[in-house]
Coordinates of C-alpha atoms in Angstrom, one line a residue:
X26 CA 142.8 110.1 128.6
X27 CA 145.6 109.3 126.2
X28 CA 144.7 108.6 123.0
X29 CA 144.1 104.8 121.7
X30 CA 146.2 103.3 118.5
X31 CA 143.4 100.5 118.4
X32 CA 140.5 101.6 120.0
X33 CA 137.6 98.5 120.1
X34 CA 133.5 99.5 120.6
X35 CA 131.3 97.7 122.7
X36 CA 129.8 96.6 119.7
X37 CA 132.4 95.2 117.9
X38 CA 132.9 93.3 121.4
X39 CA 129.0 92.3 121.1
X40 CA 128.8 90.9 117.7
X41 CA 132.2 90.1 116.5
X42 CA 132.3 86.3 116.1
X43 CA 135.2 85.3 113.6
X44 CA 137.8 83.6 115.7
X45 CA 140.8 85.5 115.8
X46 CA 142.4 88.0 117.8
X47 CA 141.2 91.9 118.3
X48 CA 143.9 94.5 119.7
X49 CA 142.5 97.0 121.9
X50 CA 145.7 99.1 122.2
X51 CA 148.1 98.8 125.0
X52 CA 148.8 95.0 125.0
X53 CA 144.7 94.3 125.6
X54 CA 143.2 92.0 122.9
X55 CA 140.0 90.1 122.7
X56 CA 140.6 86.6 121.5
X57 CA 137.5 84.7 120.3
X58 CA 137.9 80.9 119.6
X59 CA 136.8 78.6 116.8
X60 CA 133.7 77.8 119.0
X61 CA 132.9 81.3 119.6
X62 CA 134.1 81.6 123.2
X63 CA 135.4 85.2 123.8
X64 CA 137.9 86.4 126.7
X65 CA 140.7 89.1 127.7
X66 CA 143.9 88.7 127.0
X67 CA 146.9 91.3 128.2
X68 CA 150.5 90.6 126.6
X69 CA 153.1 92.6 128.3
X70 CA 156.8 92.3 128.5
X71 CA 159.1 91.6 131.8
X72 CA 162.6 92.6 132.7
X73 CA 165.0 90.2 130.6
X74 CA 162.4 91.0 127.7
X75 CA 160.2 87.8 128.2
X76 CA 156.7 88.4 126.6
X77 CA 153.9 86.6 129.0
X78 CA 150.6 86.5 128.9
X79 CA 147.6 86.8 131.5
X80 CA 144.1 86.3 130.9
X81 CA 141.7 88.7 132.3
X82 CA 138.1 86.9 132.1
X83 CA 135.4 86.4 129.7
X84 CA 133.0 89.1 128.0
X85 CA 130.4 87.2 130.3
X86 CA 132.2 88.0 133.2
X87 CA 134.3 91.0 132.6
X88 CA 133.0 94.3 130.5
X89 CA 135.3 96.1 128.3
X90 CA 135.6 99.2 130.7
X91 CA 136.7 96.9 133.4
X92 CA 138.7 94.3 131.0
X93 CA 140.3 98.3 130.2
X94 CA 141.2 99.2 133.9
X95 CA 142.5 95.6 134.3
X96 CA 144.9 95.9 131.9
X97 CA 146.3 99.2 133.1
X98 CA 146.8 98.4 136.2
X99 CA 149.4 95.2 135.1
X100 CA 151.1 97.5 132.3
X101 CA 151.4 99.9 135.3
X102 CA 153.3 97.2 137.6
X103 CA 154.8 95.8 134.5
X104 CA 156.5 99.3 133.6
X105 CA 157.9 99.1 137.0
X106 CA 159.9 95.7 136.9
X107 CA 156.8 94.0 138.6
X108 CA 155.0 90.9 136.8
X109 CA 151.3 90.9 137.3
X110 CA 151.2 87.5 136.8
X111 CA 153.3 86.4 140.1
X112 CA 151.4 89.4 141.8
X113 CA 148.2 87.6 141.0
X114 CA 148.9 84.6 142.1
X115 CA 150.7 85.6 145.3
X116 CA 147.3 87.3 145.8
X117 CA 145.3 84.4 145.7
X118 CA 147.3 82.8 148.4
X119 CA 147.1 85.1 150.1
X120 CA 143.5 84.6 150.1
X121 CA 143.3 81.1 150.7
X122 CA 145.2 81.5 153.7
X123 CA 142.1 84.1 154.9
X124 CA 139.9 81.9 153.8
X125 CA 141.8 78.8 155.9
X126 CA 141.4 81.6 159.0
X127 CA 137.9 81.5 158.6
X128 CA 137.2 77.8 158.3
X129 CA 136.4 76.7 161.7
X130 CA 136.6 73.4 163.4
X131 CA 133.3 72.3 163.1
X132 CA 133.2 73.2 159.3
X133 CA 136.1 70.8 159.0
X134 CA 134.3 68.1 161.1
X135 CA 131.6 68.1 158.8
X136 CA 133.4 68.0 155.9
X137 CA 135.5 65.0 157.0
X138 CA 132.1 62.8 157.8
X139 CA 131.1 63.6 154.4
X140 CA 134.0 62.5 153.2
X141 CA 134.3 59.5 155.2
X142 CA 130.8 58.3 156.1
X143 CA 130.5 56.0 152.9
X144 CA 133.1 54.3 154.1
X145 CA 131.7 53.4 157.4
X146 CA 129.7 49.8 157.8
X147 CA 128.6 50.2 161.0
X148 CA 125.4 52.8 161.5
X149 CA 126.1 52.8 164.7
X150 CA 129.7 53.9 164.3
X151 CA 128.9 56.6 161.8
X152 CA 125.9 57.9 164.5
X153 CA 128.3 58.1 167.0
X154 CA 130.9 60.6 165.4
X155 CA 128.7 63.9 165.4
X156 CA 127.1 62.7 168.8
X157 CA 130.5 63.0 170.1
X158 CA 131.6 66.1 168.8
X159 CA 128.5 67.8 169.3
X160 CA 128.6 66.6 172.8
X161 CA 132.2 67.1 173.9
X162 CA 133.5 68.9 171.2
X163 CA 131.7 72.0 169.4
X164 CA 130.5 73.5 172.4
X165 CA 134.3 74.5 173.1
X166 CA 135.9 74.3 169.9
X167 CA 133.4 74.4 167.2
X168 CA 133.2 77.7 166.6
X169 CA 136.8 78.5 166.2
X170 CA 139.1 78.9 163.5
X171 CA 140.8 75.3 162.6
X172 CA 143.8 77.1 162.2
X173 CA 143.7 78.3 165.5
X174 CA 142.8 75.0 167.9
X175 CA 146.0 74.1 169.7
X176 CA 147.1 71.6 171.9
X177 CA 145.7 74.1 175.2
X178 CA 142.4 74.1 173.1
X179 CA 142.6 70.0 172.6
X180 CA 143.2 69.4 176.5
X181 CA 139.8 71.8 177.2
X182 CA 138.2 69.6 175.7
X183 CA 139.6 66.2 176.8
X184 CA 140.7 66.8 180.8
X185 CA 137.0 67.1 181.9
X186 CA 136.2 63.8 180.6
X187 CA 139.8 62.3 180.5
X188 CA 139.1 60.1 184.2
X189 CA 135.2 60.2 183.7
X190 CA 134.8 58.6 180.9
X191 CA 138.2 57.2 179.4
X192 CA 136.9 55.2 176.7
X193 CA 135.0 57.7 175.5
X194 CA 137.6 60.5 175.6
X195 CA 140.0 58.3 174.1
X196 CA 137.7 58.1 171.2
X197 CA 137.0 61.5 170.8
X198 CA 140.9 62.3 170.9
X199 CA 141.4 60.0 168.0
X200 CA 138.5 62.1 166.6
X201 CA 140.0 65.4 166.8
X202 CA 143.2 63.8 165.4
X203 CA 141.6 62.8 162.0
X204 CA 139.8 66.2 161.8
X205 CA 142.9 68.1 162.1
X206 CA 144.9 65.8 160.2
X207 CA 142.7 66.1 157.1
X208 CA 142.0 70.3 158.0
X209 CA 146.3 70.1 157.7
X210 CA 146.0 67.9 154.0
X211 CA 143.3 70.6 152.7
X212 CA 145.3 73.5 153.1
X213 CA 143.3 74.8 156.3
X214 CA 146.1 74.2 158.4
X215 CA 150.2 74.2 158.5
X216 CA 151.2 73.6 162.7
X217 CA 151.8 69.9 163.7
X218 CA 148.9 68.2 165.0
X219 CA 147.7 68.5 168.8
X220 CA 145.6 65.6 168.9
X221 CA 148.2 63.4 168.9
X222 CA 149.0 61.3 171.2
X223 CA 152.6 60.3 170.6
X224 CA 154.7 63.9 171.8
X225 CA 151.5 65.9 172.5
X226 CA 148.8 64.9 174.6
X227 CA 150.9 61.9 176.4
X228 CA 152.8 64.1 178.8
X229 CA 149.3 66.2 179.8
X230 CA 147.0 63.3 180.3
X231 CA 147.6 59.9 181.9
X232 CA 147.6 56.5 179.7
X233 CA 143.9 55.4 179.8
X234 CA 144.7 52.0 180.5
X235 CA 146.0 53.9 183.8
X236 CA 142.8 56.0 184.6
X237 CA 140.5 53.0 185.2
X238 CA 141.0 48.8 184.9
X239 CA 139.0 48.0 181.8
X240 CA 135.7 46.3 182.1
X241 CA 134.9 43.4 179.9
X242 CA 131.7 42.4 178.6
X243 CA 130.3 40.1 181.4
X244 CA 130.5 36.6 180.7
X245 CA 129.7 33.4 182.3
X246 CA 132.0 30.4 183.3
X247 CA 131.9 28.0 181.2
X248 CA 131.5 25.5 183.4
X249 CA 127.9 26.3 184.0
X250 CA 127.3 27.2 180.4
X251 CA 125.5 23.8 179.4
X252 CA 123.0 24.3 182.3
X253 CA 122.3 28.0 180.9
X254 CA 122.0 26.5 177.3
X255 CA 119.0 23.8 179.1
X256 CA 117.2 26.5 180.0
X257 CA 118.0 28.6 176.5
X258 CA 116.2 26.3 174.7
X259 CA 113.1 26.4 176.6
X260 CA 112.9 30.2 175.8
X261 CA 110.4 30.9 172.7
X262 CA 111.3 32.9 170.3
X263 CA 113.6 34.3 167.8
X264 CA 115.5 35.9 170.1
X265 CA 116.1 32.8 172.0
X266 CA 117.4 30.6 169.0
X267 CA 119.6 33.6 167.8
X268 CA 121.5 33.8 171.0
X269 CA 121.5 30.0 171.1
X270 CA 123.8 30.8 167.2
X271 CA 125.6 33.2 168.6
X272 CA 126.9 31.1 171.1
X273 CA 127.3 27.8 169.0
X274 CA 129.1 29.6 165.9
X275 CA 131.1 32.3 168.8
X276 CA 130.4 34.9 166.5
X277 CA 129.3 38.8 167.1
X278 CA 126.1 39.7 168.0
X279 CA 125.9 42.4 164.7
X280 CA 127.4 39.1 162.8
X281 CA 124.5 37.2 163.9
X282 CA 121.2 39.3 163.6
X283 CA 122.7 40.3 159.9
X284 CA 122.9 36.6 159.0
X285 CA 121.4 35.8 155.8
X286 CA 119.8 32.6 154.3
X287 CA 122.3 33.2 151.1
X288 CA 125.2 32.8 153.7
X289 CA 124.4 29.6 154.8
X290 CA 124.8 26.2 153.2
X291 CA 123.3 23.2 155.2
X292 CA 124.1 20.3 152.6
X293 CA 122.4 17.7 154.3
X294 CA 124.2 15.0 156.4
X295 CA 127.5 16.0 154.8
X296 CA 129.5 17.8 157.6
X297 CA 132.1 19.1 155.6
X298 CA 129.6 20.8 153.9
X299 CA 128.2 23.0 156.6
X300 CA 129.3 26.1 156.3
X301 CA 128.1 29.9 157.4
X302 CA 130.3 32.3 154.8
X303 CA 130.0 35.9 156.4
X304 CA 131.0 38.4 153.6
X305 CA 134.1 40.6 154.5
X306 CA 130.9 43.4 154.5
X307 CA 129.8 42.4 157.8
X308 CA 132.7 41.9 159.6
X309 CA 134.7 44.1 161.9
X310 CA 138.1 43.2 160.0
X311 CA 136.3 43.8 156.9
X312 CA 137.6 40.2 156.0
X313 CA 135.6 37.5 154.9
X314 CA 135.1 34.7 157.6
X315 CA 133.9 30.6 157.4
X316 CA 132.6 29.5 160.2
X317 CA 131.8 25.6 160.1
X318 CA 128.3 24.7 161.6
X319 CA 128.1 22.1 164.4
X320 CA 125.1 19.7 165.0
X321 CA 123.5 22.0 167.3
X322 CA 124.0 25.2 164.8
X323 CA 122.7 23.3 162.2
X324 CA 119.5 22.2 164.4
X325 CA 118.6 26.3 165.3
X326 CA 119.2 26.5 161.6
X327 CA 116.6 23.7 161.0
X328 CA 113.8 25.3 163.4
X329 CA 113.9 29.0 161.8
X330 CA 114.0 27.0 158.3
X331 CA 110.4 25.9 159.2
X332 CA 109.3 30.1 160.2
X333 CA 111.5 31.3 157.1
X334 CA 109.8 34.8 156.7
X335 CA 112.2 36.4 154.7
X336 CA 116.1 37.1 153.5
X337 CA 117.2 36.7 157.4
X338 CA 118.0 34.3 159.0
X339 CA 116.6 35.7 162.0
X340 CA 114.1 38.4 160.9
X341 CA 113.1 41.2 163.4
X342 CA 109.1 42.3 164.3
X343 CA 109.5 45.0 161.2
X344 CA 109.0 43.5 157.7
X345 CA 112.2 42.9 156.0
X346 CA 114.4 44.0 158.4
X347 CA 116.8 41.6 160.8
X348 CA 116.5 40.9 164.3
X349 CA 117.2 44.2 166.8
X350 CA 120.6 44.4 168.1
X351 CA 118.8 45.2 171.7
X352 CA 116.7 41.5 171.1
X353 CA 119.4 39.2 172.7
X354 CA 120.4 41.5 176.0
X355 CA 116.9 42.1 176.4
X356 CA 116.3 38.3 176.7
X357 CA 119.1 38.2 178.8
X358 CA 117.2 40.1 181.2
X359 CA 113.8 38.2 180.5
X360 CA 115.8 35.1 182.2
X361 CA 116.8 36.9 185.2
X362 CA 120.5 37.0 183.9
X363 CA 121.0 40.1 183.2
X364 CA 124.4 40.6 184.6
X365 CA 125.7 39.0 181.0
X366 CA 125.9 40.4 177.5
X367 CA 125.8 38.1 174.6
X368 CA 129.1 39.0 173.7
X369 CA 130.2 37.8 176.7
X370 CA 129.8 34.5 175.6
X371 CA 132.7 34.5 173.3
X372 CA 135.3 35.0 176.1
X373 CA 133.3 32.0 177.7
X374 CA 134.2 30.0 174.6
X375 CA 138.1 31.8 174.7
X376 CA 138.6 30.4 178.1
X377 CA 136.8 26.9 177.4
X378 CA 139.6 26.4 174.0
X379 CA 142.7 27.5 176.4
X380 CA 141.6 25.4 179.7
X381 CA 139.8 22.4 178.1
X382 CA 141.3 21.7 175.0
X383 CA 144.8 21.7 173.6
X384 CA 143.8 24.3 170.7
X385 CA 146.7 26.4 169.9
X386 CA 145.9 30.1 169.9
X387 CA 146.0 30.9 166.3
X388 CA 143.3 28.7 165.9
X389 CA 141.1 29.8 168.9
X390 CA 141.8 33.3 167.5
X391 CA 140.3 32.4 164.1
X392 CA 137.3 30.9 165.6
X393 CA 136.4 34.1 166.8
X394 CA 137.0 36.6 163.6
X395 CA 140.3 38.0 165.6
X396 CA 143.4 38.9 163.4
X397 CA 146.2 37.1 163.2
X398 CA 149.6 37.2 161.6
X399 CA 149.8 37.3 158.0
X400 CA 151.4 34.1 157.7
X401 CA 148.8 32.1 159.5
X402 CA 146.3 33.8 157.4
X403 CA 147.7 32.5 154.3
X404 CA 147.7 28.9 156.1
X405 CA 144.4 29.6 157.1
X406 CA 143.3 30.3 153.4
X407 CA 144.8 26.9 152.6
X408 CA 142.5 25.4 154.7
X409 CA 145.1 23.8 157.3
X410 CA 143.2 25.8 160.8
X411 CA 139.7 25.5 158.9
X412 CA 140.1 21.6 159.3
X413 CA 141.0 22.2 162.9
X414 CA 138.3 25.1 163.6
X415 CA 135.8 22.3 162.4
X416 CA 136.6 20.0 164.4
X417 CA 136.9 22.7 167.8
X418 CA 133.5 23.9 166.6
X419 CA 131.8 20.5 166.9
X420 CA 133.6 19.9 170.2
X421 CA 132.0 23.1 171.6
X422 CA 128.5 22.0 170.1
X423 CA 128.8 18.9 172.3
X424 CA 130.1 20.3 175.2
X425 CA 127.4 23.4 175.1
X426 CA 124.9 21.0 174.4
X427 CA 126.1 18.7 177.9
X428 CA 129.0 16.2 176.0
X429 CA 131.1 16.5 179.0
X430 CA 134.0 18.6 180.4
X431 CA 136.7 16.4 179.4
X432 CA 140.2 17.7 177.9
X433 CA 139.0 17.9 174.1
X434 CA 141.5 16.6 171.8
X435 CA 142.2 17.7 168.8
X436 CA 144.3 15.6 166.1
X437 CA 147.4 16.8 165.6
X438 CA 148.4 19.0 162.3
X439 CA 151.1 20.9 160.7
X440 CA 150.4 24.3 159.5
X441 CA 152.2 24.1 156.1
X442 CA 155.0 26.7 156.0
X443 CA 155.2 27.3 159.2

């Protein structure tokens, strides 16, 4: 071996612990800080004569034998016009790019519902993502490499279930889509994605809109909905008086069972006072909504007042917990009508505001959480449509309740600014 200028010992290595810099020979020094930390250091010289400098490791991690053979090996490439820094990194590209190889598709799934899962409201919603890839999706792509699922790969797993079940396969294309699309912003991934609808999946499968006419949640006319509200209210039970809500306020089922007592304000006989306030939390456009309370919604207020058991409005069989979700249809089917769902009752009260009243839509549409232009939102914040949802929500009490079938009327008022 060629003879050292500086040679350092292991034990100099071991024990030395003034800050300052020891030269091993050969451009290798040991640099130990002012807090005692010590690591490798090689200075070496490029063509042009620029002096860099690469660090090699720690004592902890690196032995002075290997911090030695480290350090030859970049005066080596060094001496030959090379720079062991570039070489380095190019090397741990390259390694990232095996490692992306490796990182398979289901790896990536479950990374993205980490990621994501806090941000999801609905349980249900957030249950359903690995149902439907473990269902539809691993068992064909799962195990390969994210890098290597392409648009063959994506229709493998869509065209069984593509006229079978179109909802559903449209959900789990929009599935894949976000998967890939975050595999692609992690590095795991560089080819356009195949997911997509738009210019990759349109030509090969038809428009699901096209596979099967969309069925809507069953509702009933709403010219026979005061009859069905008589015999409502001779049901017992929560269940009974939280459908009876549902349909007075036109609100979601999930909007409904999750009501709190801290939402609602019942101010007496002042009418302007009664108000429901569902938290932008609880809602599906993650907005907060007002709904004014009718007459009738007040009185189901009134009558679980008296069994108040806990925070909810209408609290389910397990302590502290709301009503079921399953609670309402499950009535439904208790009364013999069980060709309805209880969300079906909002497109009873959508067709009741266009046929018997002269509600303009922007106002029907805020009645029932839907979004709407931004510019009727901000009237809607002023209050202008709140007046006018008041006043279509105590028409609907009436008329629910038996007040007649007559053209409702409702007084007419410019939306400021519009």
């Amino acid at each position: 071996m060629p003879k050292r200028v500086v040679g350092l010992t292991a034990r100099q290595v071991e024990t030395r612990k003034a800050p300052g810099m020891l030269a091993d020979g050969g451009g290798l020094y040991l640099q130990i800080s002012a807090v005692g930390v010590k690591t490798w250091i090689f200075r070496f010289q490029i063509a042009g004569g620029k002096r860099r400098e690469m660090g090699l490791g720690a004592i902890a991690d690196v032995s002075l034998a290997e911090a030695r053979d480290k350090a030859r090996d970049a005066r080596k490439l060094a001496k030959q016009g090379g720079d062991p820094i570039e070489r380095r990194r190019s090397e741990r590209v390259a390694r990232s790019i095996t490692d992306a190889k490796a990182m398979t598709f289901r790896q990536c799934a479950e990374a993205y519902i980490a990621a994501h899962q806090a941000g999801w409201r609905n349980p249900k919603h957030a249950a359903q993502w690995p149902s439907t890839l473990q269902t539809y999706v691993y068992p064909i792509v799962g195990e390969l490499p994210v890098m290597a699922v392409d648009r063959p790969a994506v229709l493998r797993v869509l065209s069984p279930i593509w006229n079978e079940k179109p909802e559903t396969a449209s959900r789990v294309r929009g599935r894949i889509e976000s998967i890939l699309g975050w595999a692609t912003q992690h590095g795991y991934r560089t080819d356009e994605n195949p997911a997509m609808w738009k210019g990759a999946i349109e030509h090969a499968l038809p428009q699901k809109s096209k596979v099967r006419r969309v069925e809507h949640h069953a509702a009933l006319p709403y010219g026979e909905l005061a009859a069905f509200m008589l015999k409502l209210r001779q049901q017992e039970g929560i269940a009974a008086r939280a459908l009876e809500f549902a349909i007075l306020t036109a609100a979601r089922t999930g909007e409904v069972i999750g009501a709190a007592w801290a939402e609602i304000n019942r101010a007496g006989e002042d009418a302007e006072a009664r108000l429901w306030t569902i938290p932008g939390s609880r809602m599906k456009a993650g907005k907060e909504h007002r709904v004014p309370l009718s007459g009738p919604a007040c009185a189901v207020l009134a009558q679980m007042q008296a069994i108040r058991q806990n925070e909810f409005v209408f609290p389910g069989h397990r302590i502290g917990r709301p009503l079921s979700n399953m609670a309402m249809l499950m009535l439904l089917r208790r009364m013999g009508r069980g060709d309805l769902t209880a969300h079906g009752f909002r497109s009873a009260f959508s067709d009741w505001c266009a046929e018997q009243t002269n509600t303009p839509s922007e106002v029907r549409e805020m009645a029932l959480a839907h979004a709407v232009g931004d510019k009727v939102e901000a009237a809607y914040r002023r209050g202008d449509l709140f007046e006018k949802r008041r006043e279509l929500m105590a028409a609907w009490g009436r008329y629910c309740c038996g007040g007649g079938g007559n053209v409702v009327e409702l007084r007419p008022q410019r939306i400021a600014g519009m």
